Amino acid sequence: MSKYWSEITKSIEPYVCGEQPKDKKYIKLNTNENPYPPSPKVLEAIKNAANGDLRLYPDPDCDEFRKTIAEHYNLSKDEIFIGNGSDEVLAFSFLTFFNTNETIIFPDISYSFYPVYAGLYNLNYRLAKLEDDFSIPVSEFAEKNGGVIIPNPNAPTGRCLDTDSIKRILNYNSNKVVIIDEAYIDFGGNSVVGLIKEYDNLLVVQTLSKSRSLAGIRVGFAMGNEELIQGLNRVKNSFNSYTIDKVAAAASVAAIKDEEYFIECVTKVINTRERIVKKLKSLGFNVIPSKANFIFIAHKDYAASDLFTKLREKSVLVRYFNKERINNYLRVSIGSDEEMDFFIEKLKEIMNEI
Ligand SMILES: *Cc1c(COP(=O)(O)O)cnc(C)c1O
C-alpha cells in the first residue's frame, strides 16, 4: 500500500493468472492454452508482416480483420469490435454498458476477472448461484438488473447453456446488455452469434487465444448490434486507439481464414477430452460435462488440494481454486494425447501413494 496510490488503486483486487513457471519444465494444464501450434499460415503471415512498415502506426479500426470476421460469421463490419485479447474487450464492455448505480448479474462460479472489472469501475454486482450440478439457473437472470455477463461454456466448470436458455435471458433483459463470453465455444458448444440480428442487447465475445492457439498474440473480438459496437469504440478511443499491432492483425486474419487447420485442431482437442473423461471416470472421478478445452473434476476420496500439490511435484500443473463450493475440484486443461497420458499416469501414482 502506498500513500501515492489513488483510492481506486488501493481498493482494487487484481486478477491472478494461472502461473507461467520458469523453474523447471512442466506439463502445463493450468491456463487452457492450446497444445497445438498456430496454423503454419499464421506464422507465415507474421513473418511477412515483420517489415519496414512497422515504422507506421497500425490501422486503428482493424478493417481487414473485421472484414474477415464479418464474412466468417455473416455479419457486417460495423457489428464487430477488436481488442487486445478478449480480456480487454470485456474490460471495455463493462465500462461501455454498465452503470455504477445499478446491479449487474453473473454466476457465482464463473470467470474470476468479472468481479475484478466490477471493482475497478465501482459497479455493484449480484451473484447468481449455480445449481449443485453447476448448471446455470436461468430464472435468476429475470430479476431487475443493470446487465448480465455469462461465460458459455462456463469457466471453470465447462458446462454449456443451450440457445433457448440464452434467448430467455435476452428476453428478460430487453433493456439491458447481455454479454455472452464465448472464449471456449469452438470446443463443442453452439454460438449465439446467429441471434445478433434478432437481439440488439446481445454482445458475443470471442478470442483467438484458445481455439486458434494464439494466446501469445492477444486478440479478441466482440460482435453485436452496430450501436453497441459504436459504444465500445468510444471507450477504446478514450484509452488507446492502437490496441492491435500490425503483426497481430496479420496473424489474426490468417488464423480465421485457415478453417481447415482450425477444425483439425479443435477436433483433436475434443477427441482427447472425451478419451480422458472416460479414463477419469473409471478412476472414480466426478467429471462435470464439458464443452470446453478443460475439464472440472473431483474425487470423493482424494482432496483436490493434495492432488494439486502432488501433481505439481511430479511436474504437472493444473489449476486449483481455493474458493467455497469448488475447493475440492481441479480444472485440467486438455493437452496433447501424450501430455494427458502422462497426467493420468502421475494421477494413478499419487492415488496409490496417498
Ligand atoms: C481465457 C478467457 C478469456 C480471455 O481470453 P484472452 O486471452 O484475453 O482473449 C475470456 N473469458 C474467459 C472465460 C476465459 O477463460
mmCIF file of C-alpha atoms and ligand atoms in Angstrom:
data_model
loop_
_atom_site.group_PDB
_atom_site.id
_atom_site.type_symbol
_atom_site.label_atom_id
_atom_site.label_comp_id
_atom_site.label_asym_id
_atom_site.label_seq_id
_atom_site.Cartn_x
_atom_site.Cartn_y
_atom_site.Cartn_z
ATOM 1 C CA MET A 1 0.000 0.000 0.000
ATOM 2 C CA SER A 2 1.484 3.349 -0.928
ATOM 3 C CA LYS A 3 0.332 6.804 0.053
ATOM 4 C CA TYR A 4 0.774 7.770 -3.583
ATOM 5 C CA TRP A 5 -1.910 5.377 -4.794
ATOM 6 C CA SER A 6 -5.336 6.691 -5.709
ATOM 7 C CA GLU A 7 -8.313 5.480 -3.666
ATOM 8 C CA ILE A 8 -9.345 3.196 -6.506
ATOM 9 C CA THR A 9 -5.852 1.665 -6.747
ATOM 10 C CA LYS A 10 -5.916 0.966 -3.018
ATOM 11 C CA SER A 11 -9.312 -0.694 -3.192
ATOM 12 C CA ILE A 12 -8.962 -2.972 -6.237
ATOM 13 C CA GLU A 13 -8.105 -6.662 -6.049
ATOM 14 C CA PRO A 14 -6.288 -7.536 -9.260
ATOM 15 C CA TYR A 15 -6.821 -10.811 -11.123
ATOM 16 C CA VAL A 16 -4.238 -13.538 -10.584
ATOM 17 C CA CYS A 17 -3.410 -15.563 -13.732
ATOM 18 C CA GLY A 18 -2.519 -19.224 -13.768
ATOM 19 C CA GLU A 19 1.234 -19.448 -13.202
ATOM 20 C CA GLN A 20 3.759 -19.486 -16.055
ATOM 21 C CA PRO A 21 6.638 -21.014 -14.036
ATOM 22 C CA LYS A 22 10.258 -20.704 -15.077
ATOM 23 C CA ASP A 23 11.936 -23.000 -12.507
ATOM 24 C CA LYS A 24 11.623 -26.239 -14.500
ATOM 25 C CA LYS A 25 9.762 -27.843 -17.339
ATOM 26 C CA TYR A 26 6.129 -28.642 -16.541
ATOM 27 C CA ILE A 27 3.298 -30.246 -18.430
ATOM 28 C CA LYS A 28 1.123 -27.129 -18.470
ATOM 29 C CA LEU A 29 -2.525 -27.979 -17.980
ATOM 30 C CA ASN A 30 -3.320 -24.847 -15.957
ATOM 31 C CA THR A 31 -4.153 -21.953 -18.289
ATOM 32 C CA ASN A 32 -6.296 -23.536 -21.037
ATOM 33 C CA GLU A 33 -3.707 -22.894 -23.709
ATOM 34 C CA ASN A 34 -3.991 -24.926 -26.891
ATOM 35 C CA PRO A 35 -1.399 -27.748 -27.068
ATOM 36 C CA TYR A 36 -1.065 -27.310 -30.848
ATOM 37 C CA PRO A 37 0.876 -24.510 -32.513
ATOM 38 C CA PRO A 38 -0.886 -21.835 -34.581
ATOM 39 C CA SER A 39 -1.540 -22.595 -38.246
ATOM 40 C CA PRO A 40 1.612 -22.526 -40.436
ATOM 41 C CA LYS A 41 -0.215 -19.878 -42.495
ATOM 42 C CA VAL A 42 -0.403 -17.687 -39.390
ATOM 43 C CA LEU A 43 3.338 -17.992 -38.829
ATOM 44 C CA GLU A 44 3.902 -17.140 -42.485
ATOM 45 C CA ALA A 45 1.684 -14.039 -42.177
ATOM 46 C CA ILE A 46 3.626 -12.925 -39.092
ATOM 47 C CA LYS A 47 6.933 -13.225 -40.954
ATOM 48 C CA ASN A 48 5.555 -11.237 -43.876
ATOM 49 C CA ALA A 49 4.296 -8.530 -41.540
ATOM 50 C CA ALA A 50 7.720 -8.109 -39.942
ATOM 51 C CA ASN A 51 8.933 -5.476 -42.399
ATOM 52 C CA GLY A 52 9.807 -1.796 -42.710
ATOM 53 C CA ASP A 53 6.154 -0.799 -42.479
ATOM 54 C CA LEU A 54 6.386 -1.324 -38.726
ATOM 55 C CA ARG A 55 7.557 2.286 -38.555
ATOM 56 C CA LEU A 56 3.939 3.222 -39.302
ATOM 57 C CA TYR A 57 1.035 3.056 -36.859
ATOM 58 C CA PRO A 58 -1.332 0.150 -37.478
ATOM 59 C CA ASP A 59 -4.903 0.548 -38.737
ATOM 60 C CA PRO A 60 -6.819 1.668 -35.615
ATOM 61 C CA ASP A 61 -10.046 0.162 -36.993
ATOM 62 C CA CYS A 62 -8.562 -3.226 -37.900
ATOM 63 C CA ASP A 63 -10.536 -3.090 -41.107
ATOM 64 C CA GLU A 64 -9.151 -6.196 -42.755
ATOM 65 C CA PHE A 65 -9.625 -8.366 -39.699
ATOM 66 C CA ARG A 66 -13.143 -7.047 -39.110
ATOM 67 C CA LYS A 67 -13.963 -7.834 -42.729
ATOM 68 C CA THR A 68 -12.612 -11.360 -42.287
ATOM 69 C CA ILE A 69 -14.733 -11.999 -39.181
ATOM 70 C CA ALA A 70 -17.762 -10.398 -40.809
ATOM 71 C CA GLU A 71 -17.513 -12.816 -43.726
ATOM 72 C CA HIS A 72 -16.903 -15.753 -41.413
ATOM 73 C CA TYR A 73 -19.985 -15.080 -39.275
ATOM 74 C CA ASN A 74 -22.227 -13.470 -41.883
ATOM 75 C CA LEU A 75 -22.279 -10.091 -40.148
ATOM 76 C CA SER A 76 -21.387 -6.582 -41.245
ATOM 77 C CA LYS A 77 -18.049 -4.966 -40.368
ATOM 78 C CA ASP A 78 -19.914 -2.438 -38.228
ATOM 79 C CA GLU A 79 -21.086 -5.236 -35.966
ATOM 80 C CA ILE A 80 -17.526 -6.138 -34.946
ATOM 81 C CA PHE A 81 -15.103 -4.717 -32.394
ATOM 82 C CA ILE A 82 -11.494 -5.886 -31.992
ATOM 83 C CA GLY A 83 -9.486 -5.781 -28.780
ATOM 84 C CA ASN A 84 -6.152 -6.689 -27.280
ATOM 85 C CA GLY A 85 -7.322 -10.085 -26.029
ATOM 86 C CA SER A 86 -10.909 -10.669 -25.048
ATOM 87 C CA ASP A 87 -9.948 -9.578 -21.534
ATOM 88 C CA GLU A 88 -9.573 -6.069 -22.902
ATOM 89 C CA VAL A 89 -12.839 -6.382 -24.836
ATOM 90 C CA LEU A 90 -14.566 -7.413 -21.594
ATOM 91 C CA ALA A 91 -12.948 -4.606 -19.605
ATOM 92 C CA PHE A 92 -14.143 -2.062 -22.197
ATOM 93 C CA SER A 93 -17.607 -3.671 -22.273
ATOM 94 C CA PHE A 94 -18.101 -3.259 -18.523
ATOM 95 C CA LEU A 95 -17.311 0.430 -18.845
ATOM 96 C CA THR A 96 -19.372 0.886 -22.009
ATOM 97 C CA PHE A 97 -22.595 -0.813 -20.900
ATOM 98 C CA PHE A 98 -22.843 -0.928 -17.104
ATOM 99 C CA ASN A 99 -23.753 1.887 -14.689
ATOM 100 C CA THR A 100 -22.472 2.356 -11.135
ATOM 101 C CA ASN A 101 -25.958 2.939 -9.719
ATOM 102 C CA GLU A 102 -27.291 -0.397 -10.971
ATOM 103 C CA THR A 103 -26.517 -4.024 -10.169
ATOM 104 C CA ILE A 104 -25.166 -6.405 -12.778
ATOM 105 C CA ILE A 105 -25.522 -10.197 -12.500
ATOM 106 C CA PHE A 106 -23.141 -13.035 -13.236
ATOM 107 C CA PRO A 107 -22.851 -16.608 -11.942
ATOM 108 C CA ASP A 108 -21.257 -17.178 -8.518
ATOM 109 C CA ILE A 109 -18.869 -19.609 -10.144
ATOM 110 C CA SER A 110 -17.544 -18.088 -13.349
ATOM 111 C CA TYR A 111 -14.597 -16.212 -14.797
ATOM 112 C CA SER A 112 -12.800 -14.568 -11.869
ATOM 113 C CA PHE A 113 -11.990 -11.472 -13.929
ATOM 114 C CA TYR A 114 -15.640 -10.269 -13.768
ATOM 115 C CA PRO A 115 -15.577 -9.205 -10.095
ATOM 116 C CA VAL A 116 -12.213 -7.562 -10.765
ATOM 117 C CA TYR A 117 -13.639 -5.340 -13.523
ATOM 118 C CA ALA A 118 -16.637 -4.599 -11.315
ATOM 119 C CA GLY A 119 -14.228 -3.492 -8.570
ATOM 120 C CA LEU A 120 -12.210 -1.361 -10.955
ATOM 121 C CA TYR A 121 -15.276 0.519 -12.159
ATOM 122 C CA ASN A 122 -17.052 0.544 -8.825
ATOM 123 C CA LEU A 123 -20.029 -1.484 -10.083
ATOM 124 C CA ASN A 124 -22.433 -3.379 -7.858
ATOM 125 C CA TYR A 125 -22.948 -6.999 -8.720
ATOM 126 C CA ARG A 126 -25.129 -9.867 -7.621
ATOM 127 C CA LEU A 127 -24.008 -13.470 -7.967
ATOM 128 C CA ALA A 128 -26.477 -15.949 -9.443
ATOM 129 C CA LYS A 129 -25.973 -19.162 -7.501
ATOM 130 C CA LEU A 130 -25.368 -22.130 -9.771
ATOM 131 C CA GLU A 131 -27.276 -25.367 -9.113
ATOM 132 C CA ASP A 132 -25.430 -28.135 -7.270
ATOM 133 C CA ASP A 133 -24.522 -29.738 -10.601
ATOM 134 C CA PHE A 134 -23.127 -26.317 -11.685
ATOM 135 C CA SER A 135 -25.836 -25.706 -14.259
ATOM 136 C CA ILE A 136 -26.935 -22.093 -14.712
ATOM 137 C CA PRO A 137 -30.261 -21.118 -13.077
ATOM 138 C CA VAL A 138 -31.874 -19.156 -15.930
ATOM 139 C CA SER A 139 -34.654 -17.643 -13.784
ATOM 140 C CA GLU A 140 -32.050 -15.880 -11.586
ATOM 141 C CA PHE A 141 -31.379 -13.565 -14.531
ATOM 142 C CA ALA A 142 -35.025 -12.474 -14.712
ATOM 143 C CA GLU A 143 -34.668 -10.134 -11.746
ATOM 144 C CA LYS A 144 -34.238 -6.445 -12.427
ATOM 145 C CA ASN A 145 -30.568 -5.710 -13.090
ATOM 146 C CA GLY A 146 -28.108 -3.409 -14.779
ATOM 147 C CA GLY A 147 -26.772 -6.006 -17.220
ATOM 148 C CA VAL A 148 -25.688 -9.619 -17.420
ATOM 149 C CA ILE A 149 -22.469 -11.442 -18.238
ATOM 150 C CA ILE A 150 -22.189 -15.209 -18.603
ATOM 151 C CA PRO A 151 -19.369 -17.330 -19.995
ATOM 152 C CA ASN A 152 -20.664 -20.013 -22.329
ATOM 153 C CA PRO A 153 -19.329 -22.662 -21.869
ATOM 154 C CA ASN A 154 -18.882 -21.556 -18.287
ATOM 155 C CA ALA A 155 -15.427 -21.331 -16.771
ATOM 156 C CA PRO A 156 -14.122 -23.144 -14.795
ATOM 157 C CA THR A 157 -16.952 -25.712 -14.955
ATOM 158 C CA GLY A 158 -17.038 -26.297 -18.733
ATOM 159 C CA ARG A 159 -20.829 -26.578 -18.704
ATOM 160 C CA CYS A 160 -22.756 -25.185 -21.671
ATOM 161 C CA LEU A 161 -26.019 -23.273 -21.703
ATOM 162 C CA ASP A 162 -28.387 -24.059 -24.607
ATOM 163 C CA THR A 163 -29.558 -21.390 -27.051
ATOM 164 C CA ASP A 164 -33.168 -21.381 -25.787
ATOM 165 C CA SER A 165 -31.985 -20.578 -22.256
ATOM 166 C CA ILE A 166 -29.874 -17.692 -23.571
ATOM 167 C CA LYS A 167 -32.903 -16.419 -25.532
ATOM 168 C CA ARG A 168 -34.926 -16.449 -22.321
ATOM 169 C CA ILE A 169 -32.226 -14.407 -20.583
ATOM 170 C CA LEU A 170 -32.150 -11.951 -23.513
ATOM 171 C CA ASN A 171 -35.944 -11.591 -23.350
ATOM 172 C CA TYR A 172 -35.921 -10.967 -19.586
ATOM 173 C CA ASN A 173 -33.368 -8.190 -20.098
ATOM 174 C CA SER A 174 -34.529 -6.475 -23.268
ATOM 175 C CA ASN A 175 -33.422 -3.064 -21.934
ATOM 176 C CA LYS A 176 -30.002 -4.206 -20.702
ATOM 177 C CA VAL A 177 -26.935 -5.619 -22.402
ATOM 178 C CA VAL A 178 -26.362 -9.349 -22.047
ATOM 179 C CA ILE A 179 -22.743 -10.329 -22.694
ATOM 180 C CA ILE A 180 -22.069 -13.935 -23.634
ATOM 181 C CA ASP A 181 -18.361 -14.682 -23.241
ATOM 182 C CA GLU A 182 -17.703 -17.436 -25.780
ATOM 183 C CA ALA A 183 -13.996 -17.934 -25.064
ATOM 184 C CA TYR A 184 -14.450 -21.724 -25.316
ATOM 185 C CA ILE A 185 -17.393 -22.024 -27.716
ATOM 186 C CA ASP A 186 -15.425 -23.721 -30.508
ATOM 187 C CA PHE A 187 -14.849 -26.863 -28.457
ATOM 188 C CA GLY A 188 -18.355 -28.240 -28.907
ATOM 189 C CA GLY A 189 -20.901 -25.567 -27.905
ATOM 190 C CA ASN A 190 -23.342 -23.656 -30.114
ATOM 191 C CA SER A 191 -22.517 -19.991 -30.600
ATOM 192 C CA VAL A 192 -25.328 -17.445 -30.260
ATOM 193 C CA VAL A 193 -23.755 -15.163 -32.907
ATOM 194 C CA GLY A 194 -26.778 -16.001 -35.073
ATOM 195 C CA LEU A 195 -29.074 -14.195 -32.603
ATOM 196 C CA ILE A 196 -27.391 -10.793 -33.058
ATOM 197 C CA LYS A 197 -29.783 -9.660 -35.812
ATOM 198 C CA GLU A 198 -32.735 -10.558 -33.579
ATOM 199 C CA TYR A 199 -31.482 -9.126 -30.263
ATOM 200 C CA ASP A 200 -29.963 -5.646 -30.170
ATOM 201 C CA ASN A 201 -28.977 -6.189 -26.499
ATOM 202 C CA LEU A 202 -26.710 -9.189 -27.209
ATOM 203 C CA LEU A 203 -22.933 -8.866 -27.221
ATOM 204 C CA VAL A 204 -20.954 -12.009 -28.076
ATOM 205 C CA VAL A 205 -17.263 -12.021 -27.139
ATOM 206 C CA GLN A 206 -14.734 -14.450 -28.602
ATOM 207 C CA THR A 207 -10.956 -14.857 -28.571
ATOM 208 C CA LEU A 208 -8.157 -16.255 -30.698
ATOM 209 C CA SER A 209 -6.347 -17.381 -27.530
ATOM 210 C CA LYS A 210 -7.881 -20.791 -27.070
ATOM 211 C CA SER A 211 -9.286 -22.490 -30.164
ATOM 212 C CA ARG A 212 -6.925 -20.672 -32.568
ATOM 213 C CA SER A 213 -3.771 -21.295 -30.497
ATOM 214 C CA LEU A 214 -2.867 -17.586 -30.331
ATOM 215 C CA ALA A 215 -2.830 -16.715 -26.622
ATOM 216 C CA GLY A 216 0.575 -15.117 -27.213
ATOM 217 C CA ILE A 217 -0.686 -12.645 -29.804
ATOM 218 C CA ARG A 218 -3.512 -11.133 -27.672
ATOM 219 C CA VAL A 219 -6.521 -10.709 -29.920
ATOM 220 C CA GLY A 220 -10.188 -10.971 -29.017
ATOM 221 C CA PHE A 221 -13.356 -9.539 -30.502
ATOM 222 C CA ALA A 222 -16.953 -8.613 -29.766
ATOM 223 C CA MET A 223 -19.913 -8.999 -32.089
ATOM 224 C CA GLY A 224 -23.225 -7.220 -31.662
ATOM 225 C CA ASN A 225 -25.602 -4.558 -32.871
ATOM 226 C CA GLU A 226 -23.895 -1.549 -34.507
ATOM 227 C CA GLU A 227 -24.849 0.771 -31.638
ATOM 228 C CA LEU A 228 -23.189 -1.495 -29.088
ATOM 229 C CA ILE A 229 -20.049 -1.545 -31.230
ATOM 230 C CA GLN A 230 -20.062 2.245 -31.578
ATOM 231 C CA GLY A 231 -20.160 2.477 -27.783
ATOM 232 C CA LEU A 232 -17.148 0.198 -27.471
ATOM 233 C CA ASN A 233 -15.258 2.331 -29.988
ATOM 234 C CA ARG A 234 -15.992 5.467 -27.965
ATOM 235 C CA VAL A 235 -14.443 3.854 -24.889
ATOM 236 C CA LYS A 236 -11.482 2.359 -26.764
ATOM 237 C CA ASN A 237 -10.686 5.681 -28.389
ATOM 238 C CA SER A 238 -10.641 7.235 -24.954
ATOM 239 C CA PHE A 239 -7.882 4.855 -23.841
ATOM 240 C CA ASN A 240 -5.697 3.876 -26.772
ATOM 241 C CA SER A 241 -6.566 3.953 -30.461
ATOM 242 C CA TYR A 242 -3.979 1.370 -31.498
ATOM 243 C CA THR A 243 -4.680 -1.706 -29.403
ATOM 244 C CA ILE A 244 -3.832 -4.163 -32.194
ATOM 245 C CA ASP A 245 -0.371 -4.063 -33.735
ATOM 246 C CA LYS A 246 0.289 -4.809 -37.398
ATOM 247 C CA VAL A 247 1.798 -8.217 -36.706
ATOM 248 C CA ALA A 248 -1.132 -9.344 -34.557
ATOM 249 C CA ALA A 249 -3.615 -8.075 -37.153
ATOM 250 C CA ALA A 250 -1.923 -10.059 -39.943
ATOM 251 C CA ALA A 251 -1.812 -13.199 -37.775
ATOM 252 C CA SER A 252 -5.493 -12.844 -36.884
ATOM 253 C CA VAL A 253 -6.676 -12.611 -40.486
ATOM 254 C CA ALA A 254 -4.708 -15.741 -41.392
ATOM 255 C CA ALA A 255 -5.998 -17.593 -38.314
ATOM 256 C CA ILE A 256 -9.658 -17.098 -39.236
ATOM 257 C CA LYS A 257 -9.034 -17.909 -42.894
ATOM 258 C CA ASP A 258 -7.341 -21.269 -42.222
ATOM 259 C CA GLU A 259 -10.582 -23.052 -41.388
ATOM 260 C CA GLU A 260 -9.219 -26.492 -42.232
ATOM 261 C CA TYR A 261 -6.363 -26.295 -39.733
ATOM 262 C CA PHE A 262 -8.693 -24.851 -37.101
ATOM 263 C CA ILE A 263 -11.152 -27.733 -37.444
ATOM 264 C CA GLU A 264 -8.309 -30.256 -37.305
ATOM 265 C CA CYS A 265 -7.002 -28.801 -34.002
ATOM 266 C CA VAL A 266 -10.338 -28.424 -32.203
ATOM 267 C CA THR A 267 -11.334 -31.935 -33.285
ATOM 268 C CA LYS A 268 -8.124 -33.315 -31.796
ATOM 269 C CA VAL A 269 -8.733 -31.478 -28.513
ATOM 270 C CA ILE A 270 -12.359 -32.678 -28.345
ATOM 271 C CA ASN A 271 -11.373 -36.291 -29.047
ATOM 272 C CA THR A 272 -8.656 -36.177 -26.382
ATOM 273 C CA ARG A 273 -11.111 -34.665 -23.901
ATOM 274 C CA GLU A 274 -13.654 -37.437 -24.449
ATOM 275 C CA ARG A 275 -10.997 -40.141 -24.117
ATOM 276 C CA ILE A 276 -9.588 -38.672 -20.888
ATOM 277 C CA VAL A 277 -13.052 -38.135 -19.373
ATOM 278 C CA LYS A 278 -13.701 -41.903 -19.722
ATOM 279 C CA LYS A 279 -10.390 -42.721 -18.031
ATOM 280 C CA LEU A 280 -11.020 -40.332 -15.151
ATOM 281 C CA LYS A 281 -14.496 -41.721 -14.604
ATOM 282 C CA SER A 282 -13.060 -45.231 -14.426
ATOM 283 C CA LEU A 283 -10.691 -43.937 -11.701
ATOM 284 C CA GLY A 284 -13.720 -42.763 -9.704
ATOM 285 C CA PHE A 285 -13.633 -39.056 -10.585
ATOM 286 C CA ASN A 286 -16.731 -36.937 -10.864
ATOM 287 C CA VAL A 287 -16.320 -35.092 -14.173
ATOM 288 C CA ILE A 288 -18.586 -32.123 -14.913
ATOM 289 C CA PRO A 289 -19.828 -32.451 -18.548
ATOM 290 C CA SER A 290 -17.527 -30.173 -20.565
ATOM 291 C CA LYS A 291 -17.813 -28.458 -23.928
ATOM 292 C CA ALA A 292 -14.545 -26.594 -23.341
ATOM 293 C CA ASN A 293 -10.827 -27.341 -23.709
ATOM 294 C CA PHE A 294 -10.666 -28.126 -19.997
ATOM 295 C CA ILE A 295 -12.461 -30.345 -17.522
ATOM 296 C CA PHE A 296 -13.524 -29.775 -13.943
ATOM 297 C CA ILE A 297 -13.007 -32.837 -11.791
ATOM 298 C CA ALA A 298 -13.323 -34.016 -8.190
ATOM 299 C CA HIS A 299 -12.779 -37.271 -6.299
ATOM 300 C CA LYS A 300 -14.595 -38.127 -3.095
ATOM 301 C CA ASP A 301 -11.590 -39.972 -1.625
ATOM 302 C CA TYR A 302 -8.823 -37.521 -2.518
ATOM 303 C CA ALA A 303 -8.656 -33.833 -1.621
ATOM 304 C CA ALA A 304 -8.148 -31.660 -4.709
ATOM 305 C CA SER A 305 -5.556 -29.563 -2.867
ATOM 306 C CA ASP A 306 -3.441 -32.693 -2.218
ATOM 307 C CA LEU A 307 -3.758 -33.857 -5.795
ATOM 308 C CA PHE A 308 -2.784 -30.371 -6.993
ATOM 309 C CA THR A 309 0.370 -30.263 -4.815
ATOM 310 C CA LYS A 310 1.478 -33.772 -5.674
ATOM 311 C CA LEU A 311 0.869 -33.304 -9.393
ATOM 312 C CA ARG A 312 2.996 -30.188 -9.238
ATOM 313 C CA GLU A 313 5.818 -32.151 -7.575
ATOM 314 C CA LYS A 314 5.578 -34.558 -10.489
ATOM 315 C CA SER A 315 5.834 -31.684 -12.992
ATOM 316 C CA VAL A 316 2.161 -31.483 -13.940
ATOM 317 C CA LEU A 317 0.470 -28.114 -13.445
ATOM 318 C CA VAL A 318 -3.302 -27.917 -13.141
ATOM 319 C CA ARG A 319 -5.495 -25.186 -11.651
ATOM 320 C CA TYR A 320 -6.874 -25.258 -8.127
ATOM 321 C CA PHE A 321 -9.252 -22.558 -6.841
ATOM 322 C CA ASN A 322 -9.312 -22.326 -3.065
ATOM 323 C CA LYS A 323 -12.839 -20.971 -3.128
ATOM 324 C CA GLU A 324 -16.072 -22.001 -1.467
ATOM 325 C CA ARG A 325 -18.084 -24.672 -3.379
ATOM 326 C CA ILE A 326 -15.245 -25.528 -5.749
ATOM 327 C CA ASN A 327 -12.340 -26.155 -3.383
ATOM 328 C CA ASN A 328 -12.485 -29.881 -3.983
ATOM 329 C CA TYR A 329 -12.241 -29.517 -7.748
ATOM 330 C CA LEU A 330 -9.335 -29.306 -10.142
ATOM 331 C CA ARG A 331 -9.534 -27.600 -13.516
ATOM 332 C CA VAL A 332 -7.451 -29.521 -16.018
ATOM 333 C CA SER A 333 -6.760 -28.092 -19.477
ATOM 334 C CA ILE A 334 -6.810 -30.563 -22.352
ATOM 335 C CA GLY A 335 -3.268 -31.006 -23.643
ATOM 336 C CA SER A 336 -1.956 -33.308 -26.365
ATOM 337 C CA ASP A 337 -2.625 -37.047 -26.072
ATOM 338 C CA GLU A 338 0.901 -37.626 -24.738
ATOM 339 C CA GLU A 339 0.551 -34.896 -22.097
ATOM 340 C CA MET A 340 -2.808 -36.237 -20.957
ATOM 341 C CA ASP A 341 -1.491 -39.798 -20.741
ATOM 342 C CA PHE A 342 1.385 -38.502 -18.588
ATOM 343 C CA PHE A 343 -1.158 -36.695 -16.387
ATOM 344 C CA ILE A 344 -3.237 -39.876 -15.924
ATOM 345 C CA GLU A 345 -0.091 -41.911 -15.167
ATOM 346 C CA LYS A 346 1.005 -39.410 -12.472
ATOM 347 C CA LEU A 347 -2.518 -39.246 -11.062
ATOM 348 C CA LYS A 348 -2.589 -43.046 -10.677
ATOM 349 C CA GLU A 349 0.815 -42.975 -8.924
ATOM 350 C CA ILE A 350 -0.438 -40.332 -6.489
ATOM 351 C CA MET A 351 -3.655 -42.231 -5.773
ATOM 352 C CA ASN A 352 -1.552 -45.275 -4.852
ATOM 353 C CA GLU A 353 0.778 -43.211 -2.626
ATOM 354 C CA ILE A 354 -1.836 -41.357 -0.592
HETATM 355 C C1 LIG B 1 -9.301 -17.130 -21.433
HETATM 356 C C2 LIG B 1 -10.572 -16.410 -21.182
HETATM 357 C C3 LIG B 1 -10.760 -15.118 -21.645
HETATM 358 C C4 LIG B 1 -9.652 -14.225 -22.110
HETATM 359 O O1 LIG B 1 -9.000 -14.562 -23.160
HETATM 360 P P1 LIG B 1 -7.954 -13.572 -23.852
HETATM 361 O O2 LIG B 1 -6.703 -14.362 -23.885
HETATM 362 O O3 LIG B 1 -7.825 -12.319 -23.069
HETATM 363 O O4 LIG B 1 -8.561 -13.354 -25.170
HETATM 364 C C5 LIG B 1 -12.008 -14.529 -21.503
HETATM 365 N N1 LIG B 1 -13.004 -15.162 -20.894
HETATM 366 C C6 LIG B 1 -12.852 -16.393 -20.394
HETATM 367 C C7 LIG B 1 -13.997 -17.045 -19.717
HETATM 368 C C8 LIG B 1 -11.623 -17.036 -20.496
HETATM 369 O O5 LIG B 1 -11.439 -18.219 -19.947
#
